[in-house]
Amino acid sequence: MREGSLVGLGNPLLDISAVVPLDFLQKYAMKEDDAILAEERHMPIYRELIERFQAEFLAGGSVQNSLRIAQWIIGKPKVAVFFGCVGQDDYANILAEKACAAGLDVHYQVKCDTPTGTCAVLITGTHRSLCANLAAANKFTIDHLDIPRNQALIENGLYYYISGFFLTVTPPSIMRVAATAHARQRPFLMNLSAPFISQFYMAPLLAVMPYVDIIFGNEAEAKAFAEGQCWPADADLREIGKRLVALDKLNPKRPRIAILTQGCDPVLLVQHDSVQEFPVTRLAAHEIVDTNGAGDAFVGGFLSQFVQGKSLDVCIRCGNYAAGHIIKNPGCTYSGKPEFV
Ligand code: 26A
């Protein structure tokens, strides 16, 4: 495992997280376990979380979360490199500091005139609802990848991971990285990220899909994709997985794999026509601190093994381990040393 093997791009966000009553979600017409982009009417949420609910500030942003978790498990610094856009402010400093502490090599594009992005995390029991105000994260431009040092880092990568979330910001950057991965025959991994991506960003998602070697998603995200494709309404998760892997693929020598999570129900690994199940250890209610970041941690655990050339079986078991650990901690944070064997 050499430095810079794993390259990720995404939205670096500072999570503003608090436990709230259900009617607070209703007030903003938000749903449990959803993730949305903030509109004008959501803007008061952030201040309210801080002033009324003693919100905590935690490093967030889906891809950055996954890479921090991967680094934690790998134990060797700078195996993972991250690109995203932040402002020039305290929030960016917190994000950089947390990323650095995890051993992640971050190369932020910095926009002086826009604040760092934030994500409201509304915790209700074992559910979480996310509302992202991308701010500077939304200003990422492809020319950041043209800077010679960054270009070298991208070309140096052996594995690439980008969220579906990043499709809301810069599809051209995603296509660029996907094409680099393809030209060098290196795995390109993506995530469906949230139902709204399939609802509103299906065109850029389909444009990149032929490059995608491994697609991650949860049940709700897979269903939203199926709906967007007008697949039969009664198709279950297995069927959706099979259809996902059967979509056009540029490099037919490496058939696509779909990895679909479903909370505490088994993870599905879909390859060709086969579906394998991997059980998840169910946590007791009192062990659950918050489920924010569980999906990201799953991917982080998976990546930590994947970049070491481990079997899919080991990768998924490590994903489940990491998700279980993160749920016992606030936000996408870990405590102590990883205990995955
Ligand atoms: C474009 N959107 C909506 C987003 C996000 C996001 N990361 C990138 N783009 N919306 C929420 N998140 C992050 O997801 C993590 C939990 O999976 C949050 O910052 C949170 O840390």
Coordinates of C-alpha atoms and ligand atoms in Angstrom, one line a residue:
M1 CA 0.0 0.0 0.0
R2 CA 1.7 3.1 -1.1
E3 CA 0.9 6.8 -0.4
G4 CA -1.8 8.2 -2.6
S5 CA -3.2 4.9 -3.7
L6 CA -6.8 5.9 -2.9
V7 CA -8.1 9.1 -4.5
G8 CA -11.4 10.7 -3.4
L9 CA -13.4 13.7 -4.5
G10 CA -16.4 15.2 -2.7
N11 CA -18.0 17.9 -0.6
P12 CA -16.1 18.8 2.5
L13 CA -18.8 19.7 5.0
L14 CA -18.8 20.6 8.7
D15 CA -21.7 18.7 10.4
I16 CA -23.9 20.7 12.8
S17 CA -25.5 17.9 14.7
A18 CA -28.2 17.7 17.4
V19 CA -30.9 15.5 18.8
V20 CA -34.3 17.1 17.9
P21 CA -37.9 16.3 18.4
L22 CA -39.9 15.0 15.4
D23 CA -41.9 18.2 15.1
F24 CA -38.6 20.0 14.3
L25 CA -38.3 17.8 11.2
Q26 CA -41.9 18.5 10.3
K27 CA -41.4 22.2 10.6
Y28 CA -38.9 22.0 7.8
A29 CA -40.7 19.3 5.8
M30 CA -37.8 17.0 6.3
K31 CA -38.0 13.2 6.4
E32 CA -36.2 10.7 8.7
D33 CA -33.1 9.1 7.1
D34 CA -33.2 11.4 4.1
A35 CA -30.5 13.7 2.8
I36 CA -31.3 16.9 0.9
L37 CA -29.8 20.1 -0.4
A38 CA -30.7 23.2 1.6
E39 CA -33.1 25.6 0.0
E40 CA -33.8 29.2 1.1
R41 CA -36.4 28.0 3.6
H42 CA -33.9 25.7 5.3
M43 CA -31.4 28.4 6.1
P44 CA -32.6 29.1 9.7
I45 CA -32.0 25.4 10.7
Y46 CA -28.3 25.8 11.3
R47 CA -28.6 28.7 13.8
E48 CA -31.6 27.0 15.5
L49 CA -29.6 23.8 16.0
I50 CA -26.9 25.8 17.6
E51 CA -29.0 28.1 19.7
R52 CA -31.9 25.8 20.7
F53 CA -30.4 22.3 20.7
Q54 CA -26.8 22.7 21.7
A55 CA -25.5 21.3 18.4
E56 CA -22.1 19.7 18.2
F57 CA -19.7 20.4 15.3
L58 CA -18.2 17.4 13.7
A59 CA -16.1 16.8 10.6
G60 CA -18.5 15.5 7.8
G61 CA -18.9 15.3 4.0
S62 CA -19.6 11.9 2.8
V63 CA -16.4 11.0 0.8
Q64 CA -14.2 12.7 3.4
N65 CA -15.9 10.6 6.1
S66 CA -15.2 7.4 4.2
L67 CA -11.6 8.3 3.6
R68 CA -11.0 9.2 7.2
I69 CA -12.4 5.9 8.3
A70 CA -10.3 4.0 5.7
Q71 CA -7.2 5.8 7.0
W72 CA -8.1 5.0 10.6
I73 CA -8.2 1.3 9.7
I74 CA -5.2 1.3 7.4
G75 CA -3.1 3.0 10.1
K76 CA -0.5 4.2 7.6
P77 CA -0.8 8.0 6.8
K78 CA -1.5 9.5 3.4
V79 CA -2.7 6.3 1.6
A80 CA -5.8 8.3 0.8
V81 CA -5.9 11.7 -0.9
F82 CA -8.9 14.0 -0.9
F83 CA -10.0 16.9 -3.1
G84 CA -12.9 19.2 -2.4
C85 CA -13.6 22.9 -2.0
V86 CA -13.8 24.9 1.2
G87 CA -13.9 28.6 2.3
Q88 CA -11.2 30.4 4.1
D89 CA -12.6 30.2 7.7
D90 CA -12.5 28.4 11.0
Y91 CA -14.8 25.6 9.7
A92 CA -12.3 24.8 7.0
N93 CA -9.5 24.7 9.6
I94 CA -11.5 22.3 11.7
L95 CA -12.1 20.0 8.7
A96 CA -8.4 20.1 7.7
E97 CA -7.3 19.4 11.2
K98 CA -9.6 16.4 11.6
A99 CA -8.7 15.1 8.2
C100 CA -5.0 15.5 9.0
A101 CA -5.4 13.8 12.4
A102 CA -6.9 10.8 10.6
G103 CA -3.9 10.7 8.3
L104 CA -5.8 11.8 5.2
D105 CA -3.9 13.9 2.6
V106 CA -6.3 16.8 1.8
H107 CA -5.8 19.2 -1.1
Y108 CA -8.6 21.7 -0.8
Q109 CA -9.5 24.2 -3.4
V110 CA -10.1 27.4 -1.4
K111 CA -12.7 30.1 -2.2
C112 CA -12.1 33.2 -0.2
D113 CA -15.5 34.7 -0.8
T114 CA -17.7 31.8 0.2
P115 CA -18.0 30.1 3.6
T116 CA -17.2 26.4 4.1
G117 CA -20.2 24.1 3.6
T118 CA -22.2 22.8 6.5
C119 CA -24.6 20.0 7.0
A120 CA -27.5 20.0 9.5
V121 CA -27.8 16.6 11.1
L122 CA -31.1 16.1 12.8
I123 CA -31.1 13.1 15.1
T124 CA -34.4 11.5 16.0
G125 CA -33.8 8.2 17.9
T126 CA -31.9 5.9 15.6
H127 CA -32.7 8.0 12.5
R128 CA -30.9 11.0 11.1
S129 CA -31.9 13.5 8.5
L130 CA -29.3 15.6 6.6
C131 CA -29.6 19.0 5.1
A132 CA -26.5 20.2 3.3
N133 CA -25.7 23.9 2.6
L134 CA -22.9 23.2 0.2
A135 CA -21.7 26.9 0.0
A136 CA -18.0 26.7 -0.9
A137 CA -18.2 22.9 -1.7
N138 CA -20.5 23.8 -4.6
K139 CA -17.7 26.0 -6.1
F140 CA -15.3 23.2 -6.9
T141 CA -14.1 23.5 -10.4
I142 CA -12.3 21.2 -12.7
D143 CA -9.3 23.6 -13.0
H144 CA -8.3 22.5 -9.5
L145 CA -7.5 19.1 -11.1
D146 CA -5.4 20.9 -13.7
I147 CA -2.9 22.2 -11.2
P148 CA 0.2 20.0 -12.0
R149 CA 0.6 18.7 -8.4
N150 CA -3.0 17.6 -8.3
Q151 CA -2.9 16.2 -11.7
A152 CA 0.1 14.1 -10.6
L153 CA -1.8 12.9 -7.5
I154 CA -4.8 11.9 -9.6
E155 CA -2.6 10.0 -12.1
N156 CA -0.7 8.3 -9.2
G157 CA -4.0 6.8 -7.8
L158 CA -4.7 3.1 -8.0
Y159 CA -8.3 3.3 -6.7
Y160 CA -10.9 6.1 -7.1
Y161 CA -13.9 6.9 -5.1
I162 CA -16.5 9.7 -5.7
S163 CA -20.0 10.1 -4.2
G164 CA -23.2 10.6 -6.1
F165 CA -23.5 13.8 -4.1
F166 CA -20.6 15.3 -6.1
L167 CA -22.8 15.1 -9.2
T168 CA -24.6 18.1 -7.9
V169 CA -21.4 20.1 -8.1
T170 CA -19.1 19.1 -11.0
P171 CA -20.0 16.3 -13.3
P172 CA -17.1 17.3 -15.6
S173 CA -14.5 16.7 -12.8
I174 CA -16.1 13.3 -12.2
M175 CA -16.0 12.3 -15.8
R176 CA -12.3 13.4 -15.9
V177 CA -11.3 11.2 -13.0
A178 CA -13.5 8.3 -14.3
A179 CA -11.7 8.5 -17.7
T180 CA -8.3 8.6 -16.0
A181 CA -9.3 5.4 -14.0
H182 CA -10.5 3.8 -17.2
A183 CA -7.4 4.6 -19.2
R184 CA -5.2 3.0 -16.6
Q185 CA -7.6 0.1 -15.9
R186 CA -8.0 1.1 -12.3
P187 CA -11.1 0.6 -10.2
F188 CA -13.6 3.5 -10.1
L189 CA -16.1 3.3 -7.3
M190 CA -19.2 5.4 -6.8
N191 CA -22.1 5.8 -4.4
L192 CA -25.8 6.5 -5.1
S193 CA -25.6 8.7 -2.0
A194 CA -29.2 9.8 -1.6
P195 CA -32.6 9.3 -3.3
F196 CA -32.6 12.9 -4.6
I197 CA -29.5 12.1 -6.8
S198 CA -31.4 9.6 -8.8
Q199 CA -34.5 11.9 -8.9
F200 CA -32.7 15.0 -10.1
Y201 CA -29.3 14.0 -11.3
M202 CA -30.0 10.9 -13.3
A203 CA -28.6 12.2 -16.5
P204 CA -25.0 12.8 -15.2
L205 CA -25.3 9.7 -13.1
L206 CA -26.0 7.6 -16.2
A207 CA -23.2 9.4 -18.1
V208 CA -20.7 8.2 -15.5
M209 CA -22.2 4.7 -14.9
P210 CA -20.4 3.0 -17.8
Y211 CA -17.1 3.7 -15.9
V212 CA -18.3 2.5 -12.5
D213 CA -16.8 -0.8 -11.4
I214 CA -18.4 -0.8 -7.9
I215 CA -21.6 1.0 -7.0
F216 CA -22.6 1.4 -3.4
G217 CA -26.1 2.3 -2.1
N218 CA -28.7 1.7 0.5
E219 CA -32.2 0.4 0.0
A220 CA -33.9 3.8 -0.4
E221 CA -31.3 5.0 -2.8
A222 CA -31.5 1.8 -4.9
K223 CA -35.3 2.1 -5.0
A224 CA -35.1 5.7 -6.1
F225 CA -32.7 4.7 -8.9
A226 CA -35.0 1.9 -10.0
E227 CA -37.9 4.3 -10.1
G228 CA -35.9 6.8 -12.1
Q229 CA -35.2 4.0 -14.6
C230 CA -38.9 3.0 -14.6
W231 CA -37.9 -0.6 -13.6
P232 CA -40.9 -2.7 -12.4
A233 CA -42.3 -1.2 -9.2
D234 CA -42.3 -4.7 -7.6
A235 CA -38.6 -5.3 -8.2
D236 CA -36.9 -6.1 -4.9
L237 CA -33.4 -5.1 -3.9
R238 CA -31.9 -8.2 -5.4
E239 CA -33.5 -7.6 -8.7
I240 CA -32.5 -3.9 -8.6
G241 CA -28.9 -5.0 -7.9
K242 CA -28.9 -7.3 -10.8
R243 CA -30.2 -4.6 -13.1
L244 CA -27.6 -2.1 -11.8
V245 CA -24.7 -4.5 -12.6
A246 CA -26.2 -5.2 -16.0
L247 CA -26.2 -1.5 -17.1
D248 CA -23.8 -0.6 -19.9
K249 CA -20.1 -0.9 -18.9
L250 CA -17.1 0.5 -20.8
N251 CA -14.6 -2.2 -19.6
P252 CA -16.5 -5.5 -20.0
K253 CA -13.4 -7.4 -18.7
R254 CA -14.3 -6.1 -15.2
P255 CA -18.0 -6.6 -14.7
R256 CA -19.7 -4.1 -12.4
I257 CA -20.4 -5.1 -8.8
A258 CA -23.2 -3.6 -6.7
I259 CA -23.0 -3.5 -2.9
L260 CA -26.4 -2.6 -1.3
T261 CA -26.8 -2.0 2.4
Q262 CA -30.1 -2.1 4.2
G263 CA -29.6 -0.9 7.8
C264 CA -29.3 -3.8 10.2
D265 CA -30.5 -6.3 7.5
P266 CA -27.8 -8.2 5.5
V267 CA -25.6 -6.4 3.0
L268 CA -26.1 -7.7 -0.6
L269 CA -23.2 -8.3 -2.9
V270 CA -24.4 -8.5 -6.4
Q271 CA -22.2 -9.9 -9.2
H272 CA -23.4 -11.1 -12.6
D273 CA -26.5 -13.1 -11.7
S274 CA -25.5 -14.0 -8.2
V275 CA -26.5 -12.3 -4.9
Q276 CA -24.6 -13.0 -1.7
E277 CA -25.7 -11.9 1.7
F278 CA -23.5 -10.6 4.5
P279 CA -25.1 -10.4 8.0
V280 CA -24.9 -7.3 10.1
T281 CA -24.5 -7.5 13.9
R282 CA -27.5 -5.8 15.3
L283 CA -26.7 -3.3 18.1
A284 CA -28.7 -3.0 21.2
A285 CA -30.7 0.3 21.3
H286 CA -28.6 1.6 24.2
E287 CA -25.4 1.1 22.2
I288 CA -26.6 3.4 19.4
V289 CA -25.3 7.0 19.7
D290 CA -26.2 8.1 16.2
T291 CA -26.4 6.5 12.8
N292 CA -25.0 9.6 11.0
G293 CA -22.1 8.4 8.9
A294 CA -22.9 4.7 9.1
G295 CA -23.1 4.4 5.3
D296 CA -19.9 6.4 4.8
A297 CA -18.1 4.3 7.4
F298 CA -19.2 1.1 5.7
V299 CA -17.6 2.3 2.5
G300 CA -14.5 3.4 4.5
G301 CA -14.1 0.0 6.0
F302 CA -14.6 -1.6 2.6
L303 CA -12.0 0.6 1.0
S304 CA -9.4 0.0 3.7
Q305 CA -9.3 -3.6 2.7
F306 CA -10.0 -3.2 -1.0
V307 CA -6.8 -1.1 -1.5
Q308 CA -4.9 -3.9 0.2
G309 CA -6.2 -6.3 -2.5
K310 CA -8.4 -8.3 0.0
S311 CA -11.3 -10.4 -1.1
L312 CA -14.8 -8.8 -1.4
D313 CA -15.8 -10.9 1.5
V314 CA -13.2 -9.4 3.8
C315 CA -13.9 -5.9 2.4
I316 CA -17.6 -6.2 3.3
R317 CA -17.0 -7.6 6.7
C318 CA -14.7 -4.7 7.4
G319 CA -17.4 -2.3 6.1
N320 CA -19.8 -3.8 8.6
Y321 CA -17.3 -3.6 11.4
A322 CA -16.6 0.1 10.6
A323 CA -20.3 1.0 10.4
G324 CA -21.0 -0.7 13.7
H325 CA -18.2 1.2 15.4
I326 CA -19.2 4.6 14.0
I327 CA -22.8 4.2 15.2
K328 CA -21.5 3.8 18.7
N329 CA -19.9 7.3 18.4
P330 CA -21.2 10.8 17.6
G331 CA -21.2 11.6 13.9
C332 CA -18.7 9.9 11.7
T333 CA -16.1 9.7 14.4
Y334 CA -14.1 6.8 15.9
S335 CA -12.6 6.1 19.2
G336 CA -9.5 4.0 20.0
K337 CA -7.7 1.7 17.7
P338 CA -9.6 -0.3 15.1
E339 CA -10.3 -3.9 16.1
F340 CA -10.9 -5.5 12.7
V341 CA -9.2 -8.9 12.2
Ligands
26A1 C1 -24.7 17.2 -1.9 N1 -25.0 16.7 -0.5 C2 -26.4 16.8 -0.1 C3 -24.0 16.2 0.3 C4 -24.2 15.7 1.6 C5 -23.1 15.2 2.3 N2 -21.9 15.1 1.8 C6 -21.8 15.5 0.5 N3 -22.8 16.1 -0.2 N4 -25.3 15.7 2.4 C7 -24.9 15.1 3.6 N5 -23.6 14.8 3.5 C8 -22.7 14.2 4.5 O1 -23.1 12.9 4.7 C9 -22.6 12.5 5.9 C10 -23.4 11.3 6.4 O2 -23.4 10.3 5.5 C11 -22.8 14.8 5.9 O3 -21.9 15.9 6.0 C12 -22.6 13.7 6.8 O4 -21.3 13.8 7.4

